[in-house]
mmCIF file of C-alpha atoms in Angstrom:
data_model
loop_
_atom_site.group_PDB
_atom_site.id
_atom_site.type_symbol
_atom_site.label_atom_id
_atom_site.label_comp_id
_atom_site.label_asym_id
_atom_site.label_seq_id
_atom_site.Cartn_x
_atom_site.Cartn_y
_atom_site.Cartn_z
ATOM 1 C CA UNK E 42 3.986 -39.433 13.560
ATOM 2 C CA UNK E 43 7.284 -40.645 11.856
ATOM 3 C CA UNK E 44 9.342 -42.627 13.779
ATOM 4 C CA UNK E 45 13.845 -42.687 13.214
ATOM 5 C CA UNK E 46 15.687 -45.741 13.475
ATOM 6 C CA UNK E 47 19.051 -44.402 12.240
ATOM 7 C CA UNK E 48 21.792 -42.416 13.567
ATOM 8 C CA UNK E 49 22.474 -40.925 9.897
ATOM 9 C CA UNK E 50 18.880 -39.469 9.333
ATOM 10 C CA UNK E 51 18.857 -35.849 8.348
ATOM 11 C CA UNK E 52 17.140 -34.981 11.462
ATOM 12 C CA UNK E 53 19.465 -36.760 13.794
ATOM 13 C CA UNK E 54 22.356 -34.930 11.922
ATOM 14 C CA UNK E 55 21.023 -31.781 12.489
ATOM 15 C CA UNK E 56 20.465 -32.109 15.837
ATOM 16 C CA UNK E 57 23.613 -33.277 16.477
ATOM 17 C CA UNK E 58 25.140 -30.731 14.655
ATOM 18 C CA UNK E 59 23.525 -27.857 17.060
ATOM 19 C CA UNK E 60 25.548 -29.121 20.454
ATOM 20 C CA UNK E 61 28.487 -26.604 18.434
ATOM 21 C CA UNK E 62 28.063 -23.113 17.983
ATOM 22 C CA UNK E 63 29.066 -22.250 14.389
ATOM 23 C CA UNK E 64 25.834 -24.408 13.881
ATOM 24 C CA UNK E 65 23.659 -23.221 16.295
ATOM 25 C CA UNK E 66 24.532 -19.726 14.415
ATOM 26 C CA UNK E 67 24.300 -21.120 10.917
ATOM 27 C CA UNK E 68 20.887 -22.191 11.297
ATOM 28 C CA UNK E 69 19.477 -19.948 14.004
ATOM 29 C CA UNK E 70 18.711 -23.059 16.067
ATOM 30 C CA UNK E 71 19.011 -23.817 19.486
ATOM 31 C CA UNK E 72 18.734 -27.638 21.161
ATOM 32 C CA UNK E 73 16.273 -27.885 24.237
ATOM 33 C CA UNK E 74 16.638 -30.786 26.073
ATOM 34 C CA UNK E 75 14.489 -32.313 28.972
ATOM 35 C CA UNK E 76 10.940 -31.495 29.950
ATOM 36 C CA UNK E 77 11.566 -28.616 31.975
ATOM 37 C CA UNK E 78 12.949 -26.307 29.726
ATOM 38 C CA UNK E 79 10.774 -27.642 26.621
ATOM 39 C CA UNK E 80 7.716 -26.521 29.303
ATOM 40 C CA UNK E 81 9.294 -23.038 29.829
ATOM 41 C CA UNK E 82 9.805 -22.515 25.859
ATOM 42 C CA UNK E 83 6.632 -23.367 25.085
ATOM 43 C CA UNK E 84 5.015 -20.806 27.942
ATOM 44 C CA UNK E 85 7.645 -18.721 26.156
ATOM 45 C CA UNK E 86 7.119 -16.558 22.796
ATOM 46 C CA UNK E 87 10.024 -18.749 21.550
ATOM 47 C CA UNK E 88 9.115 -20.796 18.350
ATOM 48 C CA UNK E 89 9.678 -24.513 18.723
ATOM 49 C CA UNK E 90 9.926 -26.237 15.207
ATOM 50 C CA UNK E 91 10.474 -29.939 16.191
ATOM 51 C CA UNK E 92 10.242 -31.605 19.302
ATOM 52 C CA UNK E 93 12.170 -35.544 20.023
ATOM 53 C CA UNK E 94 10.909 -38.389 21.945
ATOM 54 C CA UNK E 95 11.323 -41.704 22.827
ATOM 55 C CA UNK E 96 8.107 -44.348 22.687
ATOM 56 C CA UNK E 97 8.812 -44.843 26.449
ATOM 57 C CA UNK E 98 8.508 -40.998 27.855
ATOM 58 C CA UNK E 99 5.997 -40.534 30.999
ATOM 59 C CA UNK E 100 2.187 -39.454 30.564
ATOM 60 C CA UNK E 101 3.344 -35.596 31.180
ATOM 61 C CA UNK E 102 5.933 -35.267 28.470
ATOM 62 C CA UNK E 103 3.896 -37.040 25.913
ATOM 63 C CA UNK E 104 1.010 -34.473 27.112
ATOM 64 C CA UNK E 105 3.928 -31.939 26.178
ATOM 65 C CA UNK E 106 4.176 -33.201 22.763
ATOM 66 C CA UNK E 107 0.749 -33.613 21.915
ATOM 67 C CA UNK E 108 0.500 -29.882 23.059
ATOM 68 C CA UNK E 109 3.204 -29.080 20.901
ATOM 69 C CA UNK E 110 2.410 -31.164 17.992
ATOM 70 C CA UNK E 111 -0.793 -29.792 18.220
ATOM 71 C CA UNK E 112 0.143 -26.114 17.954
ATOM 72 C CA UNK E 113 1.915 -27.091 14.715
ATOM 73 C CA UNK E 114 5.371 -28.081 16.001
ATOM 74 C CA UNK E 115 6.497 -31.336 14.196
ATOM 75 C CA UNK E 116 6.692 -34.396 16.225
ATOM 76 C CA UNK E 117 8.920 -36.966 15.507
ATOM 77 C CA UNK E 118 9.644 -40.453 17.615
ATOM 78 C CA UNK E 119 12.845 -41.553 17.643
ATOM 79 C CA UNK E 120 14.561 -44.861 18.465
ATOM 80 C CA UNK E 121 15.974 -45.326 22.071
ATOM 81 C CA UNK E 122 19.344 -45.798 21.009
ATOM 82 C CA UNK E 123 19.412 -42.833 18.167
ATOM 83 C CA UNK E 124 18.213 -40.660 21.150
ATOM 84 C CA UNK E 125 20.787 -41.213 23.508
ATOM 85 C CA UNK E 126 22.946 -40.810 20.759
ATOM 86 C CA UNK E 127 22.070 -37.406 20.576
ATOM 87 C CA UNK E 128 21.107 -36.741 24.290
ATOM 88 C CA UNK E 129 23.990 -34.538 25.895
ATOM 89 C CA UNK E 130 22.616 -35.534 29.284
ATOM 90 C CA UNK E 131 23.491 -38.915 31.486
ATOM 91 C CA UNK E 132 20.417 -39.648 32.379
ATOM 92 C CA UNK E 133 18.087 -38.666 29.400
ATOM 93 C CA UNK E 134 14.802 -37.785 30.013
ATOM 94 C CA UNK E 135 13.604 -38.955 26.260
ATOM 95 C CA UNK E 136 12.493 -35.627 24.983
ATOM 96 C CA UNK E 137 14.592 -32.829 23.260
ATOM 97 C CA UNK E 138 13.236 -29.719 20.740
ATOM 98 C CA UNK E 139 14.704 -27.560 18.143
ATOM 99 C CA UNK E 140 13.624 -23.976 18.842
ATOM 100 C CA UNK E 141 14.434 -21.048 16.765
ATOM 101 C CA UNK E 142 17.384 -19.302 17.879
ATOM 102 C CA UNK E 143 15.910 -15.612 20.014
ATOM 103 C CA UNK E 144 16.687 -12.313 17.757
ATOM 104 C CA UNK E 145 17.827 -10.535 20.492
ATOM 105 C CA UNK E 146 20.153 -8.330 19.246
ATOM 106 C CA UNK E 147 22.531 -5.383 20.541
ATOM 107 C CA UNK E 148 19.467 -2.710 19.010
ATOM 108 C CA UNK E 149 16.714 -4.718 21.068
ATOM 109 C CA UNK E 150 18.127 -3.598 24.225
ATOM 110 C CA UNK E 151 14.973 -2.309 25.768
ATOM 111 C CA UNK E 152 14.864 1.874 24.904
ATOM 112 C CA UNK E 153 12.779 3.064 28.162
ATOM 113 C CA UNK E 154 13.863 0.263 30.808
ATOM 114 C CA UNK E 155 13.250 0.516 34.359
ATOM 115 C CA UNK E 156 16.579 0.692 35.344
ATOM 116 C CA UNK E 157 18.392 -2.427 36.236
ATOM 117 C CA UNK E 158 20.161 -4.087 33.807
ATOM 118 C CA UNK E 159 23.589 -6.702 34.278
ATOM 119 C CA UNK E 160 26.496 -6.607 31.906
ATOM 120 C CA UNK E 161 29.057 -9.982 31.583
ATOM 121 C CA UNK E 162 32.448 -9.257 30.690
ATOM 122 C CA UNK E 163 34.084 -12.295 29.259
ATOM 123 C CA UNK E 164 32.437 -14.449 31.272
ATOM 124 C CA UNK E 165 33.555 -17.949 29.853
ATOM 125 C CA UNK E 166 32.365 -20.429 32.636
ATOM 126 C CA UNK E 167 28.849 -21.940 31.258
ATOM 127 C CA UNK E 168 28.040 -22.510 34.815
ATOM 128 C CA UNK E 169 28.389 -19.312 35.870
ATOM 129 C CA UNK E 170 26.611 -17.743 32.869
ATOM 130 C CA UNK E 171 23.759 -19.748 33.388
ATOM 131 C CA UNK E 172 23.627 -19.553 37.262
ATOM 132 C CA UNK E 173 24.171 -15.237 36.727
ATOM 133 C CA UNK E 174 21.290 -15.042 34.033
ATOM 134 C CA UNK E 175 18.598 -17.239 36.504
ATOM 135 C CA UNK E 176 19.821 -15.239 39.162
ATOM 136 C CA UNK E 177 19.338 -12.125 37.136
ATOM 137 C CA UNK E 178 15.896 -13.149 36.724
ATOM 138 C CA UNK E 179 15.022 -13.685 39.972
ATOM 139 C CA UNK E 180 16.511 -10.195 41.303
ATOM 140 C CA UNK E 181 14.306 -8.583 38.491
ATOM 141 C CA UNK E 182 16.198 -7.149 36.457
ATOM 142 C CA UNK E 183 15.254 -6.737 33.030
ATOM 143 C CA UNK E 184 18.274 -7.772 30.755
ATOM 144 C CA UNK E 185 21.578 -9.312 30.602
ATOM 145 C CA UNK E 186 24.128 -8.247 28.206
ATOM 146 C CA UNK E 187 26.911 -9.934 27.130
ATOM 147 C CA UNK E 188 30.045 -9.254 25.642
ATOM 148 C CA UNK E 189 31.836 -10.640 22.808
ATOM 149 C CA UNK E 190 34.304 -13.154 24.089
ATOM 150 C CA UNK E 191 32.099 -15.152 26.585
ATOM 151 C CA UNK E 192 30.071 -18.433 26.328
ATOM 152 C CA UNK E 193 27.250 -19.024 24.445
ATOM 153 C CA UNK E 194 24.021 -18.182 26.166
ATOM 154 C CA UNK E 195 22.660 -21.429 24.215
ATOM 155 C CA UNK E 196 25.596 -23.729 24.970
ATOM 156 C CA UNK E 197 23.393 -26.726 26.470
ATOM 157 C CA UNK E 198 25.415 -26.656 30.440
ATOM 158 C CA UNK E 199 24.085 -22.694 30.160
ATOM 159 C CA UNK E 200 20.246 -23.538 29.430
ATOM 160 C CA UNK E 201 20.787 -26.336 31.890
ATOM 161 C CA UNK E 202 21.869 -23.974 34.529
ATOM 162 C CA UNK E 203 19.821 -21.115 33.829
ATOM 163 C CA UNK E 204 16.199 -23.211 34.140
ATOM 164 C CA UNK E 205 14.131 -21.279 31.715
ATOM 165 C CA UNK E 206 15.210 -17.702 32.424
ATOM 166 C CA UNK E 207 16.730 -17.510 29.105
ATOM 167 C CA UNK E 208 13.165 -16.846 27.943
ATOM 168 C CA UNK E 209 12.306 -14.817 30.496
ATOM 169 C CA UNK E 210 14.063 -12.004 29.838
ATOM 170 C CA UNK E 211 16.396 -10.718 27.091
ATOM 171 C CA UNK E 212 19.498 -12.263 26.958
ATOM 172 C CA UNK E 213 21.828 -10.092 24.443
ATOM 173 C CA UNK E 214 24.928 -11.191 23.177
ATOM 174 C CA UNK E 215 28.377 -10.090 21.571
ATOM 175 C CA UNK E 216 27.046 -6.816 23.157
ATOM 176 C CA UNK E 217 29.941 -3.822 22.468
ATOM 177 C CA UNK E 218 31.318 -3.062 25.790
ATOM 178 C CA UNK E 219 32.198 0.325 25.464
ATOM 179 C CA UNK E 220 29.085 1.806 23.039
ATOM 180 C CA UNK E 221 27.070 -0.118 25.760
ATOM 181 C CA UNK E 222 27.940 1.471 29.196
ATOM 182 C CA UNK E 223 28.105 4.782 27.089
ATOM 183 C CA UNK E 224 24.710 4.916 26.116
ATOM 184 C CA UNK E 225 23.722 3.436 29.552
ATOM 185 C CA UNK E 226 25.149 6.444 30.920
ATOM 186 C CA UNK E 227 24.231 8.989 28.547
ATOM 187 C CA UNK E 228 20.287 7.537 29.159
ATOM 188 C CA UNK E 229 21.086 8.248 32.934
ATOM 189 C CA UNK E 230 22.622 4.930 33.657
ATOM 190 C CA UNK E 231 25.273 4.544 37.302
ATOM 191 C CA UNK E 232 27.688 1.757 35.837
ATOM 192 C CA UNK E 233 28.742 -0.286 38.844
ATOM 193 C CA UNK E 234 32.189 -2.190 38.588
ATOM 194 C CA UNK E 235 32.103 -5.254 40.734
ATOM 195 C CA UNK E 236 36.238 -5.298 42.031
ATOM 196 C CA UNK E 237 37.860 -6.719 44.653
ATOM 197 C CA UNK E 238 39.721 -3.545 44.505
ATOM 198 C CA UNK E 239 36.669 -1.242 44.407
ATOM 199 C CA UNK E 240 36.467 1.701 46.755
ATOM 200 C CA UNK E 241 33.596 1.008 48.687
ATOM 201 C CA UNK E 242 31.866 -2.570 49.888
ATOM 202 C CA UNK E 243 28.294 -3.112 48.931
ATOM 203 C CA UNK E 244 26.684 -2.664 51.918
ATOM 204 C CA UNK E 245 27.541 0.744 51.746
ATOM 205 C CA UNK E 246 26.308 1.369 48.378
ATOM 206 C CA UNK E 247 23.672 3.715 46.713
ATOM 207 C CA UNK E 248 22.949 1.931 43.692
ATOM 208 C CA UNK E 249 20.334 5.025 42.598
ATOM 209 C CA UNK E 250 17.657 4.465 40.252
ATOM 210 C CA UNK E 251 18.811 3.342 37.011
ATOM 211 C CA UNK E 252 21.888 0.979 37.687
ATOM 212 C CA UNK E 253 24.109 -1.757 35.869
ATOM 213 C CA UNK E 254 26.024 -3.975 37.375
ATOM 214 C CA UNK E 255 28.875 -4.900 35.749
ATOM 215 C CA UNK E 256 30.549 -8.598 36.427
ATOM 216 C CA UNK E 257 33.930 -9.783 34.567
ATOM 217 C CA UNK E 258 35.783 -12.711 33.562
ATOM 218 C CA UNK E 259 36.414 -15.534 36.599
ATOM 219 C CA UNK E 260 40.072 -15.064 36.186
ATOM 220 C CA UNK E 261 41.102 -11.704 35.266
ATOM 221 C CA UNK E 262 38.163 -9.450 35.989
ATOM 222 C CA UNK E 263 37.092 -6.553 33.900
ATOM 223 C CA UNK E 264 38.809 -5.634 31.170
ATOM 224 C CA UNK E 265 40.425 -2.180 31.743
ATOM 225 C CA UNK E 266 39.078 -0.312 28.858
ATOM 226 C CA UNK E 267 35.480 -1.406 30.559
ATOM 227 C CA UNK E 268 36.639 -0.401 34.389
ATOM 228 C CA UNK E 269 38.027 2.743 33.652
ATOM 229 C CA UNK E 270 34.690 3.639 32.334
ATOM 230 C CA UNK E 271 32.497 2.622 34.673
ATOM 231 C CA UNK E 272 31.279 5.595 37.439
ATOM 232 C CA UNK E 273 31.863 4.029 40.540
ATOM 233 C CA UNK E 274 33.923 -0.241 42.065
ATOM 234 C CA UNK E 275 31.993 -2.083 44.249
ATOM 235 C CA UNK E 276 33.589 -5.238 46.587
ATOM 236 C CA UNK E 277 32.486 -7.638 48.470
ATOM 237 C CA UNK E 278 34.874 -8.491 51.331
ATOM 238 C CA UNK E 279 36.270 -11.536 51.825
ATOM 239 C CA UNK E 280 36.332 -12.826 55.267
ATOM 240 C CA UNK E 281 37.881 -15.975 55.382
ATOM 241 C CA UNK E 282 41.047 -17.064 53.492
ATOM 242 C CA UNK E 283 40.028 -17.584 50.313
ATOM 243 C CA UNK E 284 41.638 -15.026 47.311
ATOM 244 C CA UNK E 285 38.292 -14.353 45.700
ATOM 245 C CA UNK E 286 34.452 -15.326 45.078
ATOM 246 C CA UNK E 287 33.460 -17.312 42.722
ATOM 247 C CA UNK E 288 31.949 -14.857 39.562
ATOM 248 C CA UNK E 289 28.084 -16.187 39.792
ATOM 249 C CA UNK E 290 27.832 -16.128 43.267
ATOM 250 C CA UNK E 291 29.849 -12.544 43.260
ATOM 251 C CA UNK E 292 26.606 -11.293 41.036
ATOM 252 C CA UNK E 293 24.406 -12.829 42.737
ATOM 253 C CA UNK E 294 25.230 -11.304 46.440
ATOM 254 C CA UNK E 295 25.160 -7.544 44.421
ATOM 255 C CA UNK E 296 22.015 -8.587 42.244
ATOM 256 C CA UNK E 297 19.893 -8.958 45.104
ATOM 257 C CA UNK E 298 21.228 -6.008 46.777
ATOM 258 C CA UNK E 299 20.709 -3.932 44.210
ATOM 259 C CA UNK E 300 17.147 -5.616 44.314
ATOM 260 C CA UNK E 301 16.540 -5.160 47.932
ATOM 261 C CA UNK E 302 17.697 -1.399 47.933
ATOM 262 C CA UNK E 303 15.583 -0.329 45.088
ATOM 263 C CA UNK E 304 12.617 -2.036 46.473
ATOM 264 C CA UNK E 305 13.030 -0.841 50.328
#
């Protein structure tokens, strides 16, 4: 195994390169860092093309890259310092991986789902994203769409926060907002609106069978042209004196009753 000893390697560049965007899109690359989430890709049907580490990583993560290396993923060693020059984390674990960037596309969106499905409108906080998408995985349901205009499911404090579910389930993005809840609804889909102003609170709700929840941007909510389409508003009342919840924890509260009411 090759070993880098310079910041301007071709490798290190590219790497570096992937902590934007535009580059994470012009290659169809994503940047894993930290054992954890290398673990859950590689459980994962995601393809991991190169995997990062430093001389001095513990007995598990060089297990991790053996396994890896092994299953045809190229290994490379890298220099402490050229690896926290890269790491995006404080305290780097010593082990990062370039993964191919998931197709999931808008046409993906499962054709015969179950019934439960999340759509983010505008959500912009990477927190949040990543905190509504593990959270999403843990209710069950079976996708998360998002819209055009929100954070980047691969923007490294979103993987962070999400822990793996990213690969759990499908994660769609720059979804179309209206053509989505449209055919939701035309496949027998009740489109939920999560509002502060919504007509009912959730403990009162009957989510029915096949459901979406929809959550919108921490600041201004959902978009109009997306509320006035949805069938019925949900809230969550606020008890104490604060103006609103906090988006994640907003979806999370629904999520799970959604869950608990479709499994009672």
């Amino acid at each position: 195994m090759k070993k880098i000893i310079s910041k301007q390697n071709e490798t290190i560049k590219r790497i570096k390169s992937l902590e934007k965007k535009k580059y994470r899109e012009k290659y169809s690359e994503i940047l894993l860092e930290g054992y954890r989430l290398i673990e859950d890709a590689a459980d994962s049907v995601l393809i991991i093309k190169t995997v990062l580490y430093v001389e001095s990583v513990d007995k598990k993560k060089a297990i991790l890259v053996e396994r890896l290396s092994e299953s045809g993923t190229e290994a490379i060693e890298a220099d402490e310092e050229v690896f926290e020059y890269i790491s995006d984390t404080v305290n780097s674990q010593g082990i990062l991986a370039i993964a191919k960037m998931p197709s999931n596309e808008f046409e993906d969106i499962p054709q015969k789902p179950q019934g439960f499905m999340i759509y983010l409108d505008c959500m912009q906080d990477p927190g949040n994203l990543g905190t509504v998408i593990r959270t999403a995985d843990a209710a069950g349901a079976e996708c998360v769409a998002i819209s055009s205009g929100s954070v980047d499911a691969y923007n490294a404090k979103v993987l962070r926060s999400a822990m793996g579910s990213v690969f759990h389930l499908p994660v769609i993005q720059k979804v179309p907002g209206k053509q989505f809840i449209e055919d939701l609804k035309r496949g027998g889909y009740r489109i939920i609106a999560a509002d502060l102003k919504g007509a009912r609170e959730y403990r009162e709700m009957d989510y029915g069978e096949k459901v979406c929840l929809v959550i919108g941007n921490e600041g201004s909510g959902i978009r109009d042209e997306i509320l006035d389409i949805c069938d019925e508003s949900v809230k969550i009342p606020i008890i104490g004196r604060a103006e609103s919840l906090n988006a994640s924890v907003a979806a999370g509260i629904l999520l799970y009753d959604i869950a608990m009411k479709r499994n009672c």
